[in-house]
Amino acid sequence: MYASLSPEEQEAVKALRYAIKVEQNGLITYIKLARKTKDITGKNMLIGLARDEFYHMITLEKQLESIVENHRWIKVDIEESEIEKLVPKISEYMGRIKGERALSEEDALQVALSQEKQSIDFYKEQYEKAQTPEAKEMFRRLIEMEESHYNLVLAQLDYIKKTGFWFGIPEFTMEHT
């Protein structure tokens, strides 16, 4: 396909093309889910996830272009996303959310959770395979961002299901300490 590329570069191109498709799929999925979600908080969260997936896609496309044209990975700065900034502060507004939660929102969040888990697993695999510091750093940052997405979706799911969990951790325990 790219005869001028080394086998390692060809493997990187293959991985980056796949990653771009993963991000495109996430973007499309989150937009579709946001359109179907009635709750404004859930809708806004899904739009934020879609925006982040778009920026991930752009970053991956820049890497792909650099490898194909320059035969090298470039250092990219993946800035902290709005979602990464939001996750620690999410408890501030969760208690103020009112209104009915439709089952469709829960279904949308389950899809989002699955999407993020797949992305995390893929980027971890690529991180392990990466041979340059630039590639490792890019995949490390993508893992962090996808994990923040996962945690946000999990917190929203915990909240709407009223499970007593927060980011998958019990909010209280009956055990004596």
Short mmCIF file of N, CA and C in Angstrom, two decimals:
data_model
loop_
_atom_site.label_atom_id
_atom_site.label_comp_id
_atom_site.label_asym_id
_atom_site.label_seq_id
_atom_site.Cartn_x
_atom_site.Cartn_y
_atom_site.Cartn_z
N MET A 1 0.83 -1.18 0.00
CA MET A 1 0.00 0.00 0.00
C MET A 1 0.88 1.24 0.00
N TYR A 2 1.79 1.34 0.96
CA TYR A 2 2.75 2.44 1.04
C TYR A 2 4.14 1.82 0.95
N ALA A 3 4.58 1.58 -0.27
CA ALA A 3 5.83 0.85 -0.49
C ALA A 3 7.03 1.55 0.12
N SER A 4 6.98 2.87 0.23
CA SER A 4 8.14 3.60 0.76
C SER A 4 8.22 3.54 2.28
N LEU A 5 7.22 2.99 2.93
CA LEU A 5 7.21 2.93 4.40
C LEU A 5 7.83 1.63 4.90
N SER A 6 8.50 1.73 6.02
CA SER A 6 9.06 0.53 6.65
C SER A 6 7.90 -0.32 7.19
N PRO A 7 8.19 -1.58 7.53
CA PRO A 7 7.12 -2.42 8.11
C PRO A 7 6.52 -1.81 9.39
N GLU A 8 7.36 -1.18 10.22
CA GLU A 8 6.86 -0.54 11.44
C GLU A 8 5.95 0.63 11.11
N GLU A 9 6.34 1.40 10.10
CA GLU A 9 5.51 2.54 9.68
C GLU A 9 4.20 2.05 9.07
N GLN A 10 4.25 0.97 8.30
CA GLN A 10 3.02 0.41 7.73
C GLN A 10 2.08 -0.07 8.84
N GLU A 11 2.65 -0.65 9.88
CA GLU A 11 1.84 -1.09 11.02
C GLU A 11 1.24 0.12 11.74
N ALA A 12 2.01 1.19 11.87
CA ALA A 12 1.51 2.42 12.50
C ALA A 12 0.37 3.00 11.68
N VAL A 13 0.52 3.01 10.36
CA VAL A 13 -0.53 3.53 9.47
C VAL A 13 -1.81 2.71 9.65
N LYS A 14 -1.66 1.41 9.70
CA LYS A 14 -2.82 0.53 9.90
C LYS A 14 -3.51 0.84 11.24
N ALA A 15 -2.73 0.96 12.30
CA ALA A 15 -3.29 1.25 13.63
C ALA A 15 -3.96 2.62 13.65
N LEU A 16 -3.32 3.61 13.05
CA LEU A 16 -3.89 4.96 13.05
C LEU A 16 -5.17 5.03 12.23
N ARG A 17 -5.20 4.35 11.09
CA ARG A 17 -6.43 4.32 10.29
C ARG A 17 -7.57 3.69 11.09
N TYR A 18 -7.26 2.62 11.80
CA TYR A 18 -8.28 1.97 12.63
C TYR A 18 -8.73 2.92 13.75
N ALA A 19 -7.77 3.57 14.39
CA ALA A 19 -8.10 4.50 15.48
C ALA A 19 -8.98 5.65 14.98
N ILE A 20 -8.69 6.14 13.79
CA ILE A 20 -9.50 7.22 13.20
C ILE A 20 -10.93 6.72 13.00
N LYS A 21 -11.09 5.50 12.53
CA LYS A 21 -12.44 4.93 12.36
C LYS A 21 -13.15 4.78 13.70
N VAL A 22 -12.41 4.38 14.72
CA VAL A 22 -12.99 4.26 16.06
C VAL A 22 -13.51 5.62 16.53
N GLU A 23 -12.71 6.66 16.34
CA GLU A 23 -13.11 8.00 16.75
C GLU A 23 -14.29 8.51 15.91
N GLN A 24 -14.27 8.23 14.60
CA GLN A 24 -15.40 8.62 13.75
C GLN A 24 -16.68 7.93 14.21
N ASN A 25 -16.56 6.65 14.52
CA ASN A 25 -17.73 5.90 14.99
C ASN A 25 -18.23 6.48 16.31
N GLY A 26 -17.31 6.82 17.21
CA GLY A 26 -17.71 7.43 18.47
C GLY A 26 -18.40 8.76 18.25
N LEU A 27 -17.85 9.58 17.38
CA LEU A 27 -18.44 10.88 17.06
C LEU A 27 -19.87 10.72 16.54
N ILE A 28 -20.04 9.85 15.57
CA ILE A 28 -21.36 9.62 14.98
C ILE A 28 -22.32 9.05 16.02
N THR A 29 -21.85 8.07 16.78
CA THR A 29 -22.69 7.44 17.81
C THR A 29 -23.16 8.47 18.83
N TYR A 30 -22.24 9.29 19.33
CA TYR A 30 -22.62 10.27 20.36
C TYR A 30 -23.58 11.32 19.82
N ILE A 31 -23.40 11.72 18.57
CA ILE A 31 -24.34 12.69 17.99
C ILE A 31 -25.73 12.06 17.86
N LYS A 32 -25.79 10.83 17.37
CA LYS A 32 -27.08 10.14 17.24
C LYS A 32 -27.75 9.98 18.61
N LEU A 33 -26.96 9.57 19.60
CA LEU A 33 -27.51 9.39 20.95
C LEU A 33 -27.98 10.71 21.53
N ALA A 34 -27.22 11.77 21.29
CA ALA A 34 -27.61 13.09 21.81
C ALA A 34 -28.94 13.53 21.20
N ARG A 35 -29.12 13.26 19.92
CA ARG A 35 -30.37 13.64 19.27
C ARG A 35 -31.56 12.89 19.85
N LYS A 36 -31.34 11.66 20.33
CA LYS A 36 -32.43 10.84 20.86
C LYS A 36 -32.66 11.05 22.35
N THR A 37 -31.72 11.67 23.03
CA THR A 37 -31.80 11.84 24.48
C THR A 37 -32.62 13.08 24.80
N LYS A 38 -33.63 12.90 25.64
CA LYS A 38 -34.52 14.01 25.99
C LYS A 38 -33.93 14.88 27.10
N ASP A 39 -33.23 14.26 28.02
CA ASP A 39 -32.66 14.99 29.16
C ASP A 39 -31.54 15.90 28.69
N ILE A 40 -31.62 17.18 29.02
CA ILE A 40 -30.66 18.16 28.54
C ILE A 40 -29.25 17.91 29.08
N THR A 41 -29.14 17.44 30.32
CA THR A 41 -27.82 17.14 30.88
C THR A 41 -27.17 15.99 30.13
N GLY A 42 -27.93 14.93 29.90
CA GLY A 42 -27.42 13.80 29.14
C GLY A 42 -27.07 14.19 27.71
N LYS A 43 -27.93 14.99 27.11
CA LYS A 43 -27.70 15.47 25.74
C LYS A 43 -26.40 16.28 25.66
N ASN A 44 -26.22 17.20 26.59
CA ASN A 44 -25.00 18.03 26.60
C ASN A 44 -23.75 17.19 26.85
N MET A 45 -23.84 16.20 27.72
CA MET A 45 -22.70 15.34 27.98
C MET A 45 -22.32 14.59 26.71
N LEU A 46 -23.30 14.05 26.00
CA LEU A 46 -23.03 13.30 24.77
C LEU A 46 -22.45 14.21 23.68
N ILE A 47 -22.92 15.44 23.61
CA ILE A 47 -22.35 16.40 22.65
C ILE A 47 -20.89 16.69 23.01
N GLY A 48 -20.60 16.82 24.29
CA GLY A 48 -19.22 17.03 24.73
C GLY A 48 -18.33 15.84 24.38
N LEU A 49 -18.86 14.63 24.54
CA LEU A 49 -18.10 13.44 24.17
C LEU A 49 -17.84 13.43 22.66
N ALA A 50 -18.85 13.80 21.88
CA ALA A 50 -18.69 13.86 20.42
C ALA A 50 -17.60 14.87 20.04
N ARG A 51 -17.60 16.02 20.70
CA ARG A 51 -16.59 17.04 20.41
C ARG A 51 -15.19 16.50 20.70
N ASP A 52 -15.03 15.82 21.82
CA ASP A 52 -13.72 15.26 22.14
C ASP A 52 -13.30 14.20 21.12
N GLU A 53 -14.24 13.37 20.69
CA GLU A 53 -13.91 12.35 19.69
C GLU A 53 -13.45 13.02 18.39
N PHE A 54 -14.05 14.15 18.04
CA PHE A 54 -13.64 14.89 16.85
C PHE A 54 -12.19 15.34 16.99
N TYR A 55 -11.83 15.91 18.15
CA TYR A 55 -10.45 16.36 18.36
C TYR A 55 -9.47 15.20 18.37
N HIS A 56 -9.89 14.06 18.91
CA HIS A 56 -9.02 12.87 18.87
C HIS A 56 -8.77 12.48 17.41
N MET A 57 -9.83 12.50 16.62
CA MET A 57 -9.73 12.13 15.21
C MET A 57 -8.75 13.04 14.47
N ILE A 58 -8.83 14.34 14.72
CA ILE A 58 -7.93 15.31 14.08
C ILE A 58 -6.48 15.02 14.47
N THR A 59 -6.24 14.73 15.74
CA THR A 59 -4.89 14.41 16.23
C THR A 59 -4.35 13.17 15.52
N LEU A 60 -5.18 12.14 15.44
CA LEU A 60 -4.75 10.90 14.78
C LEU A 60 -4.49 11.13 13.29
N GLU A 61 -5.30 11.96 12.66
CA GLU A 61 -5.08 12.26 11.24
C GLU A 61 -3.76 13.00 11.03
N LYS A 62 -3.39 13.88 11.94
CA LYS A 62 -2.10 14.58 11.84
C LYS A 62 -0.95 13.58 11.95
N GLN A 63 -1.07 12.64 12.88
CA GLN A 63 -0.03 11.62 13.02
C GLN A 63 0.08 10.78 11.76
N LEU A 64 -1.06 10.38 11.22
CA LEU A 64 -1.06 9.57 10.01
C LEU A 64 -0.37 10.31 8.86
N GLU A 65 -0.72 11.56 8.70
CA GLU A 65 -0.11 12.38 7.65
C GLU A 65 1.41 12.48 7.84
N SER A 66 1.85 12.67 9.07
CA SER A 66 3.28 12.80 9.34
C SER A 66 4.03 11.50 9.02
N ILE A 67 3.45 10.38 9.39
CA ILE A 67 4.12 9.10 9.12
C ILE A 67 4.20 8.85 7.62
N VAL A 68 3.11 9.09 6.91
CA VAL A 68 3.09 8.85 5.47
C VAL A 68 4.03 9.80 4.73
N GLU A 69 4.00 11.07 5.11
CA GLU A 69 4.80 12.06 4.37
C GLU A 69 6.23 12.20 4.88
N ASN A 70 6.43 12.11 6.19
CA ASN A 70 7.75 12.39 6.78
C ASN A 70 8.41 11.17 7.42
N HIS A 71 7.72 10.05 7.44
CA HIS A 71 8.24 8.81 8.01
C HIS A 71 8.59 8.93 9.49
N ARG A 72 7.81 9.72 10.21
CA ARG A 72 8.09 9.86 11.63
C ARG A 72 6.83 10.26 12.40
N TRP A 73 6.84 9.92 13.68
CA TRP A 73 5.80 10.36 14.60
C TRP A 73 6.12 11.80 15.00
N ILE A 74 5.09 12.57 15.23
CA ILE A 74 5.31 13.93 15.71
C ILE A 74 4.80 14.02 17.14
N LYS A 75 5.36 14.95 17.89
CA LYS A 75 4.88 15.19 19.24
C LYS A 75 3.61 16.02 19.13
N VAL A 76 2.57 15.55 19.77
CA VAL A 76 1.31 16.30 19.77
C VAL A 76 0.95 16.64 21.20
N ASP A 77 0.42 17.82 21.38
CA ASP A 77 -0.08 18.21 22.69
C ASP A 77 -1.58 18.02 22.69
N ILE A 78 -2.02 17.09 23.49
CA ILE A 78 -3.46 16.86 23.63
C ILE A 78 -3.86 17.54 24.92
N GLU A 79 -4.48 18.70 24.75
CA GLU A 79 -4.85 19.51 25.90
C GLU A 79 -5.96 18.84 26.70
N GLU A 80 -6.04 19.23 27.96
CA GLU A 80 -7.10 18.73 28.82
C GLU A 80 -8.44 19.15 28.23
N SER A 81 -9.33 18.17 28.07
CA SER A 81 -10.63 18.45 27.48
C SER A 81 -11.57 19.02 28.53
N GLU A 82 -12.66 19.57 28.05
CA GLU A 82 -13.68 20.08 28.98
C GLU A 82 -14.21 18.95 29.86
N ILE A 83 -14.32 17.76 29.31
CA ILE A 83 -14.81 16.62 30.09
C ILE A 83 -13.81 16.25 31.16
N GLU A 84 -12.53 16.26 30.84
CA GLU A 84 -11.53 15.97 31.87
C GLU A 84 -11.59 16.99 32.99
N LYS A 85 -11.84 18.24 32.64
CA LYS A 85 -11.97 19.28 33.66
C LYS A 85 -13.24 19.10 34.47
N LEU A 86 -14.27 18.57 33.82
CA LEU A 86 -15.59 18.44 34.44
C LEU A 86 -15.66 17.28 35.42
N VAL A 87 -15.03 16.17 35.11
CA VAL A 87 -15.20 14.96 35.90
C VAL A 87 -15.00 15.18 37.40
N PRO A 88 -13.94 15.86 37.83
CA PRO A 88 -13.80 16.06 39.28
C PRO A 88 -14.89 16.96 39.85
N LYS A 89 -15.50 17.81 39.03
CA LYS A 89 -16.49 18.76 39.51
C LYS A 89 -17.92 18.27 39.32
N ILE A 90 -18.09 17.08 38.77
CA ILE A 90 -19.42 16.63 38.40
C ILE A 90 -20.37 16.56 39.59
N SER A 91 -19.85 16.25 40.77
CA SER A 91 -20.73 16.14 41.93
C SER A 91 -21.38 17.47 42.27
N GLU A 92 -20.78 18.57 41.87
CA GLU A 92 -21.33 19.89 42.17
C GLU A 92 -22.69 20.11 41.54
N TYR A 93 -22.90 19.54 40.36
CA TYR A 93 -24.18 19.81 39.72
C TYR A 93 -25.09 18.60 39.65
N MET A 94 -24.61 17.41 39.93
CA MET A 94 -25.45 16.22 39.85
C MET A 94 -26.65 16.30 40.78
N GLY A 95 -26.45 16.82 41.97
CA GLY A 95 -27.54 16.91 42.92
C GLY A 95 -28.61 17.91 42.52
N ARG A 96 -28.29 18.81 41.60
CA ARG A 96 -29.26 19.82 41.19
C ARG A 96 -30.11 19.38 40.00
N ILE A 97 -29.76 18.24 39.39
CA ILE A 97 -30.49 17.78 38.21
C ILE A 97 -31.86 17.28 38.66
N LYS A 98 -32.88 17.70 37.95
CA LYS A 98 -34.24 17.28 38.27
C LYS A 98 -34.87 16.68 37.01
N GLY A 99 -35.99 16.01 37.21
CA GLY A 99 -36.75 15.51 36.07
C GLY A 99 -36.63 14.02 35.91
N GLU A 100 -37.54 13.49 35.13
CA GLU A 100 -37.60 12.06 34.86
C GLU A 100 -36.44 11.63 33.96
N ARG A 101 -35.98 10.44 34.17
CA ARG A 101 -34.95 9.87 33.32
C ARG A 101 -35.61 8.78 32.48
N ALA A 102 -35.59 8.94 31.19
CA ALA A 102 -36.16 7.94 30.31
C ALA A 102 -35.20 6.77 30.19
N LEU A 103 -35.74 5.60 29.96
CA LEU A 103 -34.90 4.42 29.78
C LEU A 103 -33.95 4.63 28.62
N SER A 104 -34.37 5.40 27.63
CA SER A 104 -33.51 5.63 26.47
C SER A 104 -32.21 6.31 26.87
N GLU A 105 -32.24 7.16 27.88
CA GLU A 105 -30.99 7.78 28.33
C GLU A 105 -30.06 6.73 28.91
N GLU A 106 -30.59 5.82 29.70
CA GLU A 106 -29.77 4.75 30.26
C GLU A 106 -29.18 3.90 29.14
N ASP A 107 -30.00 3.57 28.16
CA ASP A 107 -29.50 2.80 27.02
C ASP A 107 -28.39 3.55 26.29
N ALA A 108 -28.58 4.85 26.10
CA ALA A 108 -27.57 5.67 25.44
C ALA A 108 -26.27 5.66 26.24
N LEU A 109 -26.38 5.76 27.54
CA LEU A 109 -25.19 5.76 28.38
C LEU A 109 -24.49 4.41 28.38
N GLN A 110 -25.26 3.33 28.31
CA GLN A 110 -24.66 1.99 28.24
C GLN A 110 -23.86 1.85 26.94
N VAL A 111 -24.40 2.38 25.84
CA VAL A 111 -23.68 2.36 24.56
C VAL A 111 -22.40 3.18 24.68
N ALA A 112 -22.51 4.36 25.28
CA ALA A 112 -21.34 5.23 25.45
C ALA A 112 -20.28 4.55 26.31
N LEU A 113 -20.70 3.89 27.37
CA LEU A 113 -19.76 3.18 28.26
C LEU A 113 -19.01 2.10 27.48
N SER A 114 -19.74 1.35 26.69
CA SER A 114 -19.13 0.30 25.88
C SER A 114 -18.15 0.89 24.88
N GLN A 115 -18.55 1.99 24.25
CA GLN A 115 -17.70 2.67 23.26
C GLN A 115 -16.39 3.11 23.91
N GLU A 116 -16.48 3.72 25.08
CA GLU A 116 -15.28 4.20 25.76
C GLU A 116 -14.38 3.05 26.18
N LYS A 117 -14.96 1.97 26.66
CA LYS A 117 -14.17 0.81 27.08
C LYS A 117 -13.39 0.24 25.90
N GLN A 118 -14.04 0.14 24.75
CA GLN A 118 -13.36 -0.36 23.55
C GLN A 118 -12.22 0.56 23.15
N SER A 119 -12.44 1.86 23.23
CA SER A 119 -11.39 2.81 22.88
C SER A 119 -10.21 2.69 23.83
N ILE A 120 -10.50 2.61 25.13
CA ILE A 120 -9.43 2.47 26.13
C ILE A 120 -8.60 1.22 25.85
N ASP A 121 -9.27 0.10 25.62
CA ASP A 121 -8.56 -1.15 25.37
C ASP A 121 -7.69 -1.05 24.11
N PHE A 122 -8.23 -0.45 23.05
CA PHE A 122 -7.47 -0.30 21.81
C PHE A 122 -6.25 0.57 22.02
N TYR A 123 -6.42 1.72 22.69
CA TYR A 123 -5.29 2.63 22.88
C TYR A 123 -4.25 2.03 23.82
N LYS A 124 -4.65 1.24 24.79
CA LYS A 124 -3.69 0.56 25.66
C LYS A 124 -2.86 -0.43 24.84
N GLU A 125 -3.51 -1.15 23.97
CA GLU A 125 -2.80 -2.09 23.10
C GLU A 125 -1.80 -1.35 22.22
N GLN A 126 -2.22 -0.22 21.65
CA GLN A 126 -1.34 0.55 20.78
C GLN A 126 -0.19 1.17 21.58
N TYR A 127 -0.46 1.57 22.80
CA TYR A 127 0.59 2.11 23.66
C TYR A 127 1.68 1.06 23.86
N GLU A 128 1.27 -0.17 24.13
CA GLU A 128 2.24 -1.25 24.35
C GLU A 128 3.06 -1.53 23.10
N LYS A 129 2.45 -1.39 21.94
CA LYS A 129 3.15 -1.66 20.68
C LYS A 129 4.02 -0.48 20.23
N ALA A 130 3.73 0.71 20.69
CA ALA A 130 4.41 1.92 20.22
C ALA A 130 5.91 1.82 20.45
N GLN A 131 6.65 2.30 19.46
CA GLN A 131 8.11 2.19 19.53
C GLN A 131 8.81 3.52 19.69
N THR A 132 8.08 4.61 19.60
CA THR A 132 8.72 5.91 19.76
C THR A 132 8.09 6.63 20.95
N PRO A 133 8.85 7.53 21.59
CA PRO A 133 8.28 8.29 22.71
C PRO A 133 7.07 9.12 22.29
N GLU A 134 7.08 9.65 21.06
CA GLU A 134 5.96 10.46 20.59
C GLU A 134 4.69 9.63 20.46
N ALA A 135 4.83 8.42 19.93
CA ALA A 135 3.67 7.53 19.79
C ALA A 135 3.15 7.13 21.17
N LYS A 136 4.06 6.75 22.05
CA LYS A 136 3.65 6.36 23.41
C LYS A 136 2.92 7.51 24.11
N GLU A 137 3.45 8.71 23.99
CA GLU A 137 2.83 9.87 24.66
C GLU A 137 1.44 10.15 24.09
N MET A 138 1.29 10.07 22.77
CA MET A 138 -0.02 10.32 22.19
C MET A 138 -1.03 9.28 22.67
N PHE A 139 -0.66 8.01 22.64
CA PHE A 139 -1.59 6.97 23.08
C PHE A 139 -1.87 7.06 24.57
N ARG A 140 -0.86 7.45 25.37
CA ARG A 140 -1.07 7.62 26.82
C ARG A 140 -2.13 8.69 27.07
N ARG A 141 -2.01 9.83 26.38
CA ARG A 141 -2.99 10.92 26.56
C ARG A 141 -4.37 10.51 26.08
N LEU A 142 -4.44 9.77 24.98
CA LEU A 142 -5.75 9.30 24.50
C LEU A 142 -6.37 8.35 25.52
N ILE A 143 -5.57 7.51 26.15
CA ILE A 143 -6.07 6.62 27.20
C ILE A 143 -6.64 7.46 28.34
N GLU A 144 -5.90 8.47 28.79
CA GLU A 144 -6.38 9.32 29.88
C GLU A 144 -7.71 9.99 29.53
N MET A 145 -7.80 10.50 28.32
CA MET A 145 -9.03 11.18 27.92
C MET A 145 -10.20 10.22 27.83
N GLU A 146 -9.96 9.05 27.25
CA GLU A 146 -11.05 8.07 27.14
C GLU A 146 -11.46 7.57 28.53
N GLU A 147 -10.49 7.45 29.43
CA GLU A 147 -10.83 7.04 30.81
C GLU A 147 -11.67 8.11 31.50
N SER A 148 -11.38 9.38 31.23
CA SER A 148 -12.22 10.44 31.82
C SER A 148 -13.62 10.40 31.23
N HIS A 149 -13.73 10.09 29.95
CA HIS A 149 -15.06 9.92 29.34
C HIS A 149 -15.80 8.76 30.01
N TYR A 150 -15.09 7.65 30.16
CA TYR A 150 -15.69 6.46 30.78
C TYR A 150 -16.21 6.80 32.18
N ASN A 151 -15.38 7.49 32.96
CA ASN A 151 -15.77 7.83 34.32
C ASN A 151 -16.97 8.78 34.36
N LEU A 152 -17.02 9.71 33.43
CA LEU A 152 -18.16 10.63 33.38
C LEU A 152 -19.44 9.87 33.04
N VAL A 153 -19.37 9.01 32.05
CA VAL A 153 -20.55 8.22 31.67
C VAL A 153 -20.97 7.32 32.82
N LEU A 154 -20.00 6.69 33.48
CA LEU A 154 -20.29 5.81 34.61
C LEU A 154 -20.96 6.60 35.74
N ALA A 155 -20.47 7.79 36.02
CA ALA A 155 -21.08 8.61 37.08
C ALA A 155 -22.51 8.98 36.72
N GLN A 156 -22.74 9.33 35.47
CA GLN A 156 -24.10 9.67 35.04
C GLN A 156 -25.01 8.45 35.14
N LEU A 157 -24.50 7.28 34.75
CA LEU A 157 -25.29 6.04 34.87
C LEU A 157 -25.60 5.75 36.33
N ASP A 158 -24.60 5.84 37.20
CA ASP A 158 -24.80 5.62 38.63
C ASP A 158 -25.86 6.56 39.17
N TYR A 159 -25.81 7.80 38.72
CA TYR A 159 -26.76 8.80 39.20
C TYR A 159 -28.19 8.47 38.77
N ILE A 160 -28.38 8.21 37.47
CA ILE A 160 -29.75 7.98 37.02
C ILE A 160 -30.31 6.65 37.51
N LYS A 161 -29.43 5.68 37.77
CA LYS A 161 -29.89 4.39 38.29
C LYS A 161 -30.08 4.44 39.80
N LYS A 162 -29.58 5.52 40.44
CA LYS A 162 -29.70 5.68 41.89
C LYS A 162 -29.21 4.42 42.63
N THR A 163 -28.00 4.00 42.25
CA THR A 163 -27.44 2.77 42.79
C THR A 163 -26.73 2.97 44.12
N GLY A 164 -26.45 4.20 44.47
CA GLY A 164 -25.65 4.45 45.66
C GLY A 164 -24.17 4.41 45.35
N PHE A 165 -23.83 4.34 44.08
CA PHE A 165 -22.44 4.34 43.67
C PHE A 165 -22.11 5.67 43.03
N TRP A 166 -20.84 6.03 43.10
CA TRP A 166 -20.33 7.26 42.48
C TRP A 166 -19.02 6.88 41.82
N PHE A 167 -18.93 7.01 40.49
CA PHE A 167 -17.78 6.55 39.71
C PHE A 167 -17.49 5.08 40.00
N GLY A 168 -18.58 4.29 40.20
CA GLY A 168 -18.43 2.87 40.43
C GLY A 168 -18.03 2.50 41.84
N ILE A 169 -17.95 3.46 42.75
CA ILE A 169 -17.53 3.22 44.14
C ILE A 169 -18.72 3.50 45.05
N PRO A 170 -18.98 2.62 46.03
CA PRO A 170 -20.11 2.89 46.92
C PRO A 170 -19.93 4.24 47.63
N GLU A 171 -21.04 5.00 47.68
CA GLU A 171 -20.98 6.30 48.33
C GLU A 171 -20.96 6.16 49.86
N PHE A 172 -21.45 5.04 50.33
CA PHE A 172 -21.44 4.80 51.76
C PHE A 172 -21.33 3.30 52.00
N THR A 173 -20.99 2.94 53.19
CA THR A 173 -20.85 1.54 53.53
C THR A 173 -21.51 1.29 54.88
N MET A 174 -21.93 0.07 55.09
CA MET A 174 -22.52 -0.32 56.36
C MET A 174 -21.45 -0.92 57.27
N GLU A 175 -20.25 -1.06 56.76
CA GLU A 175 -19.15 -1.62 57.53
C GLU A 175 -18.65 -0.61 58.55
N HIS A 176 -18.22 -1.10 59.70
CA HIS A 176 -17.60 -0.24 60.71
C HIS A 176 -16.12 -0.09 60.38
N THR A 177 -15.63 1.11 60.54
CA THR A 177 -14.21 1.32 60.26
C THR A 177 -13.40 1.41 61.51
#
